[in-house]
XYZ file of C-alpha atoms in Angstrom:
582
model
C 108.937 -166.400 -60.952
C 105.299 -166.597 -61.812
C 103.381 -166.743 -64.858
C 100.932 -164.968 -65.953
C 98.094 -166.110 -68.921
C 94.794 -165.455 -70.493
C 93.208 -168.050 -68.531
C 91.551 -168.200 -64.598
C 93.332 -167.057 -61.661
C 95.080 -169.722 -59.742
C 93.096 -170.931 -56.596
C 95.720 -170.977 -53.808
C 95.975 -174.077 -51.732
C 93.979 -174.735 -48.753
C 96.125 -174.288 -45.537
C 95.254 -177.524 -43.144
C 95.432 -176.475 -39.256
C 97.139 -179.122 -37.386
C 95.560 -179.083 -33.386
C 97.448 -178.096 -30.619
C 97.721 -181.180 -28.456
C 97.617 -179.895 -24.404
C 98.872 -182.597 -22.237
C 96.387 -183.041 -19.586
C 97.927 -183.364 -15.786
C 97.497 -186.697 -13.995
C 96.142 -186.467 -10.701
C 97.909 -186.491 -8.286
C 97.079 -188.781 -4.533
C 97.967 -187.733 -1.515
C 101.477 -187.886 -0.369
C 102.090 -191.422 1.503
C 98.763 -192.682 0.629
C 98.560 -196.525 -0.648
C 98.237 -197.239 -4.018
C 94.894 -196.202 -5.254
C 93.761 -197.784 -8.356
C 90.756 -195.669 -10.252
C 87.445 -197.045 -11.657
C 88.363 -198.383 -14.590
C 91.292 -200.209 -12.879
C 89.588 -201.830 -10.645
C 86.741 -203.005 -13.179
C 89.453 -204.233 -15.595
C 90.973 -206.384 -12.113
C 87.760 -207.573 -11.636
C 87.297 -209.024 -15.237
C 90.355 -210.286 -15.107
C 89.808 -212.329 -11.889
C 86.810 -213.776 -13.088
C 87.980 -214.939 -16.620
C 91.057 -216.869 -13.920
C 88.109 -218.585 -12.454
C 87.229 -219.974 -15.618
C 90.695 -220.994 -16.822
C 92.324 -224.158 -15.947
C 95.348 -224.015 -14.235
C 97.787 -225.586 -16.634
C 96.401 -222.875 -18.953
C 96.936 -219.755 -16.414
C 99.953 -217.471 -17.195
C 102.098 -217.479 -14.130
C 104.218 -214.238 -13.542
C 106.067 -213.693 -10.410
C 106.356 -210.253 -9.126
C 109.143 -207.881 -11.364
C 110.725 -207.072 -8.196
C 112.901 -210.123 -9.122
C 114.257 -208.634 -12.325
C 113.718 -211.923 -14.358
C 114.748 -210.844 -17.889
C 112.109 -212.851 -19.339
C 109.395 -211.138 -17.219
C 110.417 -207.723 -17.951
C 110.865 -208.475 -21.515
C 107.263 -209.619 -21.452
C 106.151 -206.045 -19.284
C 108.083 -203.537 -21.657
C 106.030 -205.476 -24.810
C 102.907 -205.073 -22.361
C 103.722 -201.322 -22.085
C 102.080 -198.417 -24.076
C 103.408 -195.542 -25.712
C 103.842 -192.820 -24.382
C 100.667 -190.227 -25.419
C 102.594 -187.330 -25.277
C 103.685 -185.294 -28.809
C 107.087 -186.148 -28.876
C 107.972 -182.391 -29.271
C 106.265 -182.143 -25.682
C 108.781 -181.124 -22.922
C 110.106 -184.238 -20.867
C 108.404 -183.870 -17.183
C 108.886 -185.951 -14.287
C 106.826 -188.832 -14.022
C 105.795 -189.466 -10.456
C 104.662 -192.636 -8.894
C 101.990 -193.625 -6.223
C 103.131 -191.990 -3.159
C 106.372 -190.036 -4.273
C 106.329 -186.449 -3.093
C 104.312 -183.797 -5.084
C 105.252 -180.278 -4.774
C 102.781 -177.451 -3.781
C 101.479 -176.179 -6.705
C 100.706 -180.127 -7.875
C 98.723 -180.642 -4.630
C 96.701 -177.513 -5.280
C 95.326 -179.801 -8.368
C 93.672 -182.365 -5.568
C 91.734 -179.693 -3.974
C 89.510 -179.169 -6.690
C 86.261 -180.556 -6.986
C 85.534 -184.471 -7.949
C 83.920 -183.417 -11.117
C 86.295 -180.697 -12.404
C 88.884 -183.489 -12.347
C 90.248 -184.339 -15.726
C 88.663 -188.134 -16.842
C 92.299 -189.582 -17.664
C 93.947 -192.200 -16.376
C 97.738 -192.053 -14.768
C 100.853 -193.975 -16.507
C 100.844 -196.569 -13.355
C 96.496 -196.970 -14.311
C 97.239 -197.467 -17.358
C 99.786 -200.382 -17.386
C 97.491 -202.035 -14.721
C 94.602 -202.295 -17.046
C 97.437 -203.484 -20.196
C 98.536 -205.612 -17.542
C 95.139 -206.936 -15.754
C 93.981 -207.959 -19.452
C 97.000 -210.539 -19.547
C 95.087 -212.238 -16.290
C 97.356 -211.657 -13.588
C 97.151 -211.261 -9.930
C 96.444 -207.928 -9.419
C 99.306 -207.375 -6.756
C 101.826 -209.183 -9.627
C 100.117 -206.420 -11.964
C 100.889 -203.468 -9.833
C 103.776 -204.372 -8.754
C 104.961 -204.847 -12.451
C 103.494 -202.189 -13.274
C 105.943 -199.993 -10.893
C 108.986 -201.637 -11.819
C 108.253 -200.399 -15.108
C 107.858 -197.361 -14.400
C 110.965 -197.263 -12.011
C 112.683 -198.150 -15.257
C 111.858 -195.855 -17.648
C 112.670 -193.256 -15.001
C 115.813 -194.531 -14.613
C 116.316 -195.171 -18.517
C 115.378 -191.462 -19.155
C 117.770 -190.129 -15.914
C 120.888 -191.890 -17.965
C 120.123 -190.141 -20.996
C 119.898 -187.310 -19.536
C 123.263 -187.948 -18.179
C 124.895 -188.984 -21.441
C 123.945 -185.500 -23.159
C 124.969 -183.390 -20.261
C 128.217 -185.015 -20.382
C 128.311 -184.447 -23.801
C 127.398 -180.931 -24.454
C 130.047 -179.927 -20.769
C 133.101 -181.912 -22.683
C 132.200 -180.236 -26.435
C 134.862 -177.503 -26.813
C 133.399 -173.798 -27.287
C 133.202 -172.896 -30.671
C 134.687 -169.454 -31.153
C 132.814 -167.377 -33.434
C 134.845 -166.194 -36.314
C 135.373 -162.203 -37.124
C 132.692 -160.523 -39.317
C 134.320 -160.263 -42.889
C 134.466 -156.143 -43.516
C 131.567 -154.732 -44.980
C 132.193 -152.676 -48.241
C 130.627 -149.581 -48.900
C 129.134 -149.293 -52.640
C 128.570 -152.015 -55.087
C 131.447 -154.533 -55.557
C 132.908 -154.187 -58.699
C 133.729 -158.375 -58.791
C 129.626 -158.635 -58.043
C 128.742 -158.066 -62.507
C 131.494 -160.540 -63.302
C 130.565 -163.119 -61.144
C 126.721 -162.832 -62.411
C 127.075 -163.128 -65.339
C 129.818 -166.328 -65.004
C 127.145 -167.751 -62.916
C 124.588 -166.920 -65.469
C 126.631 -167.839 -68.720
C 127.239 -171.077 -66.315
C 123.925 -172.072 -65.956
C 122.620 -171.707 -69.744
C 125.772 -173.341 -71.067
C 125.622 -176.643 -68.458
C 121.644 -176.390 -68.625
C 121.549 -176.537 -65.364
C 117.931 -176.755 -64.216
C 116.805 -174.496 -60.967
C 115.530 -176.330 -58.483
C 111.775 -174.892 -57.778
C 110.528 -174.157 -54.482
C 107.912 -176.132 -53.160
C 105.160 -173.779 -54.074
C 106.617 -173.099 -56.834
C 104.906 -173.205 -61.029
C 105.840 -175.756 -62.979
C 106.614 -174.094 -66.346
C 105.509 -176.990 -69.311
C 107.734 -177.557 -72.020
C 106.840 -174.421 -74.265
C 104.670 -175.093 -77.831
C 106.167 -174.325 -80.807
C 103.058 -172.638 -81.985
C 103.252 -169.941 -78.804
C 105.670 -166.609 -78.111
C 106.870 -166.736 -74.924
C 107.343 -163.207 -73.690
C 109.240 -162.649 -70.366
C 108.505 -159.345 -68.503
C 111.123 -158.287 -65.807
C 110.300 -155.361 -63.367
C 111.466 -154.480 -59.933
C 108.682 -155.923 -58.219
C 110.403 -155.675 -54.641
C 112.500 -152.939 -53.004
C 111.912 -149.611 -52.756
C 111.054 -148.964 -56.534
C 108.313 -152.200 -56.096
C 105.398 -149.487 -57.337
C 106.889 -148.838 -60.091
C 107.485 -152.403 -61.042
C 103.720 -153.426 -59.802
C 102.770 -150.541 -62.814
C 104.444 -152.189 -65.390
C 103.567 -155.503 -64.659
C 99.736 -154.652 -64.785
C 100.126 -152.511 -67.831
C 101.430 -155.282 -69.655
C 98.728 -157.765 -68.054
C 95.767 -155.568 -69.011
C 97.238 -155.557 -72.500
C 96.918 -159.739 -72.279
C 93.622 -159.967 -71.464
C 92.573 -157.214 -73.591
C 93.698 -158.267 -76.440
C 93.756 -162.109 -75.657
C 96.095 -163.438 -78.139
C 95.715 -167.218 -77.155
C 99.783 -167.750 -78.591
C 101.084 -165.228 -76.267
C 102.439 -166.642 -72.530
C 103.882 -164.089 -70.315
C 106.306 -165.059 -67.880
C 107.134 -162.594 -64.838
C 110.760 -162.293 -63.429
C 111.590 -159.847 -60.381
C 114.621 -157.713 -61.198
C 115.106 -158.499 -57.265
C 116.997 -155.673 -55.838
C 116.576 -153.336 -58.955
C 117.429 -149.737 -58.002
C 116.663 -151.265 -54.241
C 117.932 -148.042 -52.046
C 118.456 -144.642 -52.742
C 122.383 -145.233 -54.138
C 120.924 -147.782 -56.825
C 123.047 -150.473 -55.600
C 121.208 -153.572 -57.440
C 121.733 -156.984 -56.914
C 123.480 -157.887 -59.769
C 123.424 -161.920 -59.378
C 119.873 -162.118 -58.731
C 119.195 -159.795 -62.383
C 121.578 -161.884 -64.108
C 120.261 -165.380 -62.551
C 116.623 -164.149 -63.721
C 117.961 -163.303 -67.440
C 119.411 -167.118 -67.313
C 116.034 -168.530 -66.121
C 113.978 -166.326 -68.930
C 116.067 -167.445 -71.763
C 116.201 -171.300 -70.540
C 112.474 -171.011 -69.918
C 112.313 -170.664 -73.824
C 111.420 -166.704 -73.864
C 111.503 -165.324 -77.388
C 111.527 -161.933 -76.458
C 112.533 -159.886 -73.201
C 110.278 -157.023 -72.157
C 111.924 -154.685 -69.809
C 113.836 -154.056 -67.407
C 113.465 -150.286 -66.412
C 116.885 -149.182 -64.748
C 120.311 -148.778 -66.787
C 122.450 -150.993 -64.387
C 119.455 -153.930 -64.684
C 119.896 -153.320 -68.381
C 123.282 -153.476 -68.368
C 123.118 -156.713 -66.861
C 120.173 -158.582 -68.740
C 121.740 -157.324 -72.539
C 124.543 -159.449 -71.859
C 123.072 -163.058 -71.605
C 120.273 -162.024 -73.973
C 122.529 -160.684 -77.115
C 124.553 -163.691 -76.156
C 121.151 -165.873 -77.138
C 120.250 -163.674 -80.193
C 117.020 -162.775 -78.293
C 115.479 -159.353 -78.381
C 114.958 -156.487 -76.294
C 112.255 -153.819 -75.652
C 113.234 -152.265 -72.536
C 111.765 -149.376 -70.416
C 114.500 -147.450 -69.587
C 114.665 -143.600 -70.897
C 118.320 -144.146 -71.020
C 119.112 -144.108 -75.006
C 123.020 -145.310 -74.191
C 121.436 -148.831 -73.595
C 119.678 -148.912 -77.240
C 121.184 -150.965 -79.609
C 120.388 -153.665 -82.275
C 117.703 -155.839 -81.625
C 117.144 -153.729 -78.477
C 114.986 -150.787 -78.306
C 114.168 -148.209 -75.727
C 110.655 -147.558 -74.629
C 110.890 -145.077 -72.217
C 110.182 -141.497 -72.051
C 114.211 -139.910 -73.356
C 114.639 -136.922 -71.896
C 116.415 -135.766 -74.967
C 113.067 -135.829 -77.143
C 111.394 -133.342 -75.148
C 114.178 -130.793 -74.795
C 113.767 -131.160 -78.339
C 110.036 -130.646 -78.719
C 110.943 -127.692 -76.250
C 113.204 -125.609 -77.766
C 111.134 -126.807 -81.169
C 108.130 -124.439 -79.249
C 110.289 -121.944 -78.385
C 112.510 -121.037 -81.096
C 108.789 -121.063 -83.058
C 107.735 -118.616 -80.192
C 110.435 -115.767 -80.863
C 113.033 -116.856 -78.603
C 116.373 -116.392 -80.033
C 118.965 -116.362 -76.835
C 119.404 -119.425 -74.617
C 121.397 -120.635 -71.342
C 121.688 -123.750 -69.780
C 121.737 -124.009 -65.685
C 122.966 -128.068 -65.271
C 123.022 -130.243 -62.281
C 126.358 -132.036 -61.798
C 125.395 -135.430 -62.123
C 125.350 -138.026 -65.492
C 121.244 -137.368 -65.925
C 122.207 -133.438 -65.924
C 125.285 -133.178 -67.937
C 123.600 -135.693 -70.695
C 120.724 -133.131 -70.917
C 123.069 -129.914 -70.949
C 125.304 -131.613 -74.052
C 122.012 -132.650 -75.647
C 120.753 -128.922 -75.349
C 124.040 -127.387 -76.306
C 124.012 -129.720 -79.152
C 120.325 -129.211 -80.512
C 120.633 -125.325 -80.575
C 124.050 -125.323 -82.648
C 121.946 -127.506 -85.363
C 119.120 -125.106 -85.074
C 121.619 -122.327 -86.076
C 121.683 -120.233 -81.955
C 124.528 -119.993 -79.518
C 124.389 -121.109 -75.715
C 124.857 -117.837 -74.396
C 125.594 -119.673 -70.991
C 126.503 -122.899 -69.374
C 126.128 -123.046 -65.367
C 126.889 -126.271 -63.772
C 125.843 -126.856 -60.026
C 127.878 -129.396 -58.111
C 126.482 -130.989 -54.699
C 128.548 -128.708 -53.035
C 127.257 -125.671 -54.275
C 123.814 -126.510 -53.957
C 123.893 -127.210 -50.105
C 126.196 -124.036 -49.375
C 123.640 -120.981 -49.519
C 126.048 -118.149 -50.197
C 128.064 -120.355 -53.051
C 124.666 -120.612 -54.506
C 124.111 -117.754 -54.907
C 127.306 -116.444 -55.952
C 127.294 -118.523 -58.923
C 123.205 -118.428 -60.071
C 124.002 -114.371 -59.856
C 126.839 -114.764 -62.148
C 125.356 -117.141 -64.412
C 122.483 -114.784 -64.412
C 124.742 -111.465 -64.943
C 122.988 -109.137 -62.423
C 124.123 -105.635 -62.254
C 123.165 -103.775 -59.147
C 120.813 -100.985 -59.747
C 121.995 -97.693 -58.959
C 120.436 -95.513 -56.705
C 118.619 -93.197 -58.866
C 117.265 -96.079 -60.840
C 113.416 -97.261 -60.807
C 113.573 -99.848 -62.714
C 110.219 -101.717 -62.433
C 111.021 -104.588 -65.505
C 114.423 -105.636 -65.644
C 115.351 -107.352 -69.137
C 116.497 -110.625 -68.848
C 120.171 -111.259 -70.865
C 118.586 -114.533 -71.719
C 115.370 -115.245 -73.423
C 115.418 -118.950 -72.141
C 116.531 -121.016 -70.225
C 117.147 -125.021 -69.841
C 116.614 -126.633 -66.444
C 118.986 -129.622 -66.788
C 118.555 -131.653 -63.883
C 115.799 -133.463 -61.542
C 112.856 -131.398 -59.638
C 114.444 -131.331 -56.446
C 117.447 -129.066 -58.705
C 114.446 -126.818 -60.203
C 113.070 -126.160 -56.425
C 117.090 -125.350 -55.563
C 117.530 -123.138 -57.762
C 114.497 -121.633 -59.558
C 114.018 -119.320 -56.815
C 117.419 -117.740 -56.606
C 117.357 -117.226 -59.915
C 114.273 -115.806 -60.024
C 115.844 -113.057 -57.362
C 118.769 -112.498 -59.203
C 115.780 -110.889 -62.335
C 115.671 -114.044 -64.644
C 112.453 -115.219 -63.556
C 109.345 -116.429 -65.872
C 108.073 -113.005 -65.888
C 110.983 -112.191 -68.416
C 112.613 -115.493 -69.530
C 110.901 -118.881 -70.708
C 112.131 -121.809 -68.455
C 112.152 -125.223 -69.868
C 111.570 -128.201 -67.753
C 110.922 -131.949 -68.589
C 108.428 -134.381 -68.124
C 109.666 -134.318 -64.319
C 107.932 -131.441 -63.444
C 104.828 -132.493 -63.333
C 104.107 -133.005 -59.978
C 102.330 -130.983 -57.253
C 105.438 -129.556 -55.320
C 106.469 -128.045 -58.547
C 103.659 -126.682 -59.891
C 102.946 -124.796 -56.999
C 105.983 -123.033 -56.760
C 105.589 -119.739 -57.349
C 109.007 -119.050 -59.217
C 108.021 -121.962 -61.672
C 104.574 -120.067 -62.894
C 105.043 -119.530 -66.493
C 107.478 -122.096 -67.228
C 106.750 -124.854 -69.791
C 107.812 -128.825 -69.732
C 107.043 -132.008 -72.010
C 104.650 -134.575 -71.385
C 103.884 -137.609 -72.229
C 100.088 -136.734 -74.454
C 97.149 -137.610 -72.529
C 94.250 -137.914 -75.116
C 93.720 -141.282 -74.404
C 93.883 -141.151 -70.393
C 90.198 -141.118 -70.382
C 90.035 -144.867 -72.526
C 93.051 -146.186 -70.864
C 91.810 -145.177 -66.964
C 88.352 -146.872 -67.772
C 90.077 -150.252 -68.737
C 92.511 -149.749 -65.961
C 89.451 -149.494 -63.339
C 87.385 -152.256 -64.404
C 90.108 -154.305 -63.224
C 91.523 -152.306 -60.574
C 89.264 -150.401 -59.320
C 90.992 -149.244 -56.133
C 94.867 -148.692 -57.882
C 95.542 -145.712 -59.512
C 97.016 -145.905 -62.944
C 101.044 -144.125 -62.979
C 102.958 -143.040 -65.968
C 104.203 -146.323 -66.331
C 101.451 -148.884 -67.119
C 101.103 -147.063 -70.212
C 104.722 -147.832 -71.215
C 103.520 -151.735 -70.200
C 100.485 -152.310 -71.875
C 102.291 -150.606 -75.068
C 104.961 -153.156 -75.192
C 102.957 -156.118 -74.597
C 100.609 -155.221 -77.128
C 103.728 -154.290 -80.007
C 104.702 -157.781 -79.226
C 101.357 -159.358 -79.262
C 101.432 -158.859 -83.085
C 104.741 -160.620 -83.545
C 102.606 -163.817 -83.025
C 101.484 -163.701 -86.937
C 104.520 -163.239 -89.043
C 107.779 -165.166 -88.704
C 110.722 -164.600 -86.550
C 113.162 -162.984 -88.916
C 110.429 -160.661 -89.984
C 110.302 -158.644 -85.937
C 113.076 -156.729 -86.763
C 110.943 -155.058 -89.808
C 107.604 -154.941 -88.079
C 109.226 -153.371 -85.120
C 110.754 -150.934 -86.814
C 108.175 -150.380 -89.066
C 108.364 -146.497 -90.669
C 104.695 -145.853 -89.949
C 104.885 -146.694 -85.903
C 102.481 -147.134 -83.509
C 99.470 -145.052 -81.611
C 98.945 -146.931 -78.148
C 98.603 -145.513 -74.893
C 101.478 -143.878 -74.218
C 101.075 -141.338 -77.419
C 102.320 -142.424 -80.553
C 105.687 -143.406 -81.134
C 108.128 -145.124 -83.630
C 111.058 -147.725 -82.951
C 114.399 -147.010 -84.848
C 116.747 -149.437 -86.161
C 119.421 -148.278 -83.488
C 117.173 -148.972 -80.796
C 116.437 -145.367 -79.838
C 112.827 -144.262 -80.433
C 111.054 -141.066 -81.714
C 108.062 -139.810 -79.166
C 105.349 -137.119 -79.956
C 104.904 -135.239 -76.597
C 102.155 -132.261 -75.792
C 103.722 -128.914 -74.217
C 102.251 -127.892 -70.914
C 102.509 -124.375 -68.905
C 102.533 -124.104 -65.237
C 99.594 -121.851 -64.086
C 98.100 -121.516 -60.867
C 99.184 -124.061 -59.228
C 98.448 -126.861 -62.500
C 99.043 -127.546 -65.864
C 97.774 -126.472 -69.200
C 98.313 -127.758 -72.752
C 99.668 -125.219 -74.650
C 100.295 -127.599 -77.600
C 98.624 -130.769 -78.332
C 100.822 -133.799 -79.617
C 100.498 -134.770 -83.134
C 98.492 -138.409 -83.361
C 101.311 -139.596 -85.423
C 105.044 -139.657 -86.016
């Protein structure tokens, strides 16, 4: 969760580096050589002897060699001793006295010249000096000095020896069987999200923050805390990044000083192709928004993240305006921002029943997005007084099998073969329109065949939504002449111009309209009271933002002006402008 004001940017934290600490090898001496003490050694010996000249004897400290493991003397040497330099995350290496063997990439070290040596002193050097400062003989130093050693060697081996022992007598843990993975969305996954959710508002349980993590202060009475939730990871992340800078550029733009906008990732919102969401994560994030104080919830943008979020917030009698172009998930005190479908079949077959066209069929996609639009259609032109002369739905099935296909578009398109004698160089189409009810990958399907089968544009208006416009469609050659709904555009100019002093290098979408609209309808809540919103929002003479003018309705649905565009050439003209207000 972050959060999101009028105010500066946050400065991120400066990062210290921590050094890398190489241990530097000792030197090694030749292999059966003497003890060899270095420079510094033997200077420290040398101070040491003459300070003994100057000391009375009574006042000399007299240490026999170690050799004679007298507890008291090697109770003295281990306080004597240093610790050891190396990180303690170093690896454990054998440390080698004066003398032991030295394998032959150590002795390769010696061969190098005097002054590429590294400066350092060896363990046995360094206890000699600890030691020679103490004023002792310097054979009772070194030979201290190796019994030392000798003993942490020895101390280390026996550890060693302990964990080996250990970790050979531990039994094998046997790794348990992988619980079966289910295919799909869990059906338990909702109920336990929104237990764990209802769980956490009702015990006030307060979520631990992660180190980096905001702070949110106690919220001022005098403020509206707005919380904005968008997929802002997963594969629908771009469309979540849209909203969320819509609705920012609407906070500094208008700069309401009362207005705090808190930012909650809808996680794994619509995260794959199949839509499986993460339901826990949505639901958690609705629990954390309402005990974070939010007043009002601003998306989120699929159905099932919807379905989720409603829940906990009707629960808390706190409102809704939510992006989705789903009107099933309007309801009171929770309206629909979105772009419905619906609406511009309407404006649609508003433009063509005004343009002559009297008979109408509908070719459907078999899925819930293409049988809402077909009943919608079917349901429109019965009020507008005209029959569906036709109603073609396309499963999967028949759109991947070629000669099913077109079996069924030439039925539903009620080609006769023309006899032989016949030139017939315009064939009249038994339909003067017809409804695309389904996504743009279902247009590209079947737009073509039916085009073949003598329905084409040249002889029957097709009606597409809002979906169409993009470049793969309008190029199609069996889609020039159709007509879809669009969001208007009047204001693009205004709204890109903000949109680039800001960001000058992203591209506005058809979404960060939708965002800066919301956040600026609820930017004016801040100056009446709360049980007035309901009346403002719904207020009979609507609003004009960005995303064309529109008006909320008590049910939660919403009423949309949209432009009419025909595909021409490859792009899209405006055929009819939208009216400026509803």
């Amino acid at each position: 969760m972050t959060m999101a004001s009028c105010g500066s940017p946050t400065t991120p934290r400066p990062v210290a580096s921590v050094p890398v600490v190489t241990p530097t090898p000792e030197p090694k001496p030749d292999a059966g050589s003497d003890i060899v003490l270095s420079a510094e050694s033997e200077a420290a010996l040398a101070t040491a002897a003459a300070q003994k000249s100057r000391i009375t004897e009574n006042d000399a400290i007299r240490i026999t060699p170690a050799s004679k493991a007298d507890p008291t003397k090697i109770d003295l040497l281990q306080k004597l001793m240093v610790p050891d330099p190396r990180p303690e995350d170093a690896p454990v290496s054998d440390m080698r006295l004066q003398g032991d063997s030295v394998s032959d990439d150590n002795r390769s070290d010696n061969n190098q010249p005097e002054d590429a040596k590294p400066d350092t002193l060896n363990p046995l050097d360094v206890i000699v000096n600890d030691l020679a400062d103490s004023i002792l003989e310097e054979d009772e130093a070194t030979a201290m000095a190796k019994a030392a050693i000798e003993a942490e060697m020895q101390r280390e081996s026996t550890i060693n020896q302990i964990i080996w022992q250990i970790q050979s007598s531990a039994p094998k843990q046997i790794p348990e069987a992988p619980a079966p993975v289910t295919e799909g969305p869990d059906p338990s996954l909702a109920d336990e999200a929104l237990n764990a959710a209802f769980a956490l508002l009702a015990n006030k349980i307060p979520v631990p923050p992660d180190d980096d993590e905001f702070v949110l202060p106690a919220k001022d009475p005098d403020r509206l805390r707005v919380a904005l939730m968008a997929p802002l990871s997963g594969t629908h992340k771009q469309f979540g990044e849209e909203l969320r800078k819509g609705a920012e550029l609407a906070l500094f733009t208008i700069a309401n000083p009362k207005v705090e906008m808190l930012i909650y990732d809808t996680a794994g919102d619509g995260k794959n192709d199949s839509k499986v969401i993460d339901s826990k994560a949505i639901a958690l994030a609705a629990a954390q928004a309402i005990q974070n104080g939010a007043d009002i919830i601003i998306g989120p943008l699929f159905t099932e993240s919807v379905e989720q979020v409603k829940r906990i917030a009707d629960f808390n009698a706190v409102p809704m305006i939510v992006f989705s172009n789903n009107v099933d998930v309007a309801g009171p005190q929770r309206w629909v921002m979105g772009y419905l479908p619906e609406q511009q079949l309407d404006s649609l077959l508003g433009f063509a029943v005004a343009d002559g066209r009297e008979t109408f069929a509908i070719l459907a996609e078999s899925t819930a997005f293409g049988k809402r639009l077909a009943a919608h259609a079917k349901s429109r032109l019965q009020e507008f007084g005209f029959k569906t002369e036709e109603i073609a739905i396309l499963s999967r099935d028949d759109l991947a099998d070629e000669a099913m296909l077109k079996r069924k578009i030439r039925t539903f398109a009620r080609y006769q073969e023309p006899k032989d004698d016949e030139d017939i160089l315009v064939t009249k189409a038994p339909y003067d329109a017809v409804v695309f009810a389904g996504g743009p990958s279902f247009a590209l399907r079947t737009a073509p065949v039916l085009a073949y089968y003598d329905v084409g544009p040249d002889n029957s208006l097709y009606l597409g939504t809002a979906l169409w416009n993009q470049n793969q469609l309008l190029s199609e050659p069996s889609l020039q002449g159709s007509i879809f709904a669009k969001r208007p555009s009047v204001a693009d100019p205004v709204f890109e111009d903000n949109w680039g002093q800001i960001w000058p290098h992203d591209g506005t979408g058809q979404l960060a309209r939708l965002g800066f609209d919301a956040m600026a309808l609820v930017s004016s809540l801040t100056e009446i009271d709360r049980a007035e919103w309901t009346a403002k929002i719904t207020d009979d003479s609507g609003f004009n933002g960005y995303s064309g003018a529109f008006r909320l309705q008590e049910n939660g649905s919403n009423v949309r002006a949209y432009e009419i565009r025909r595909i021409w050439d490859g792009k899209s003209d405006i055929i009819q402008r939208a009216p400026g207000k509803i």
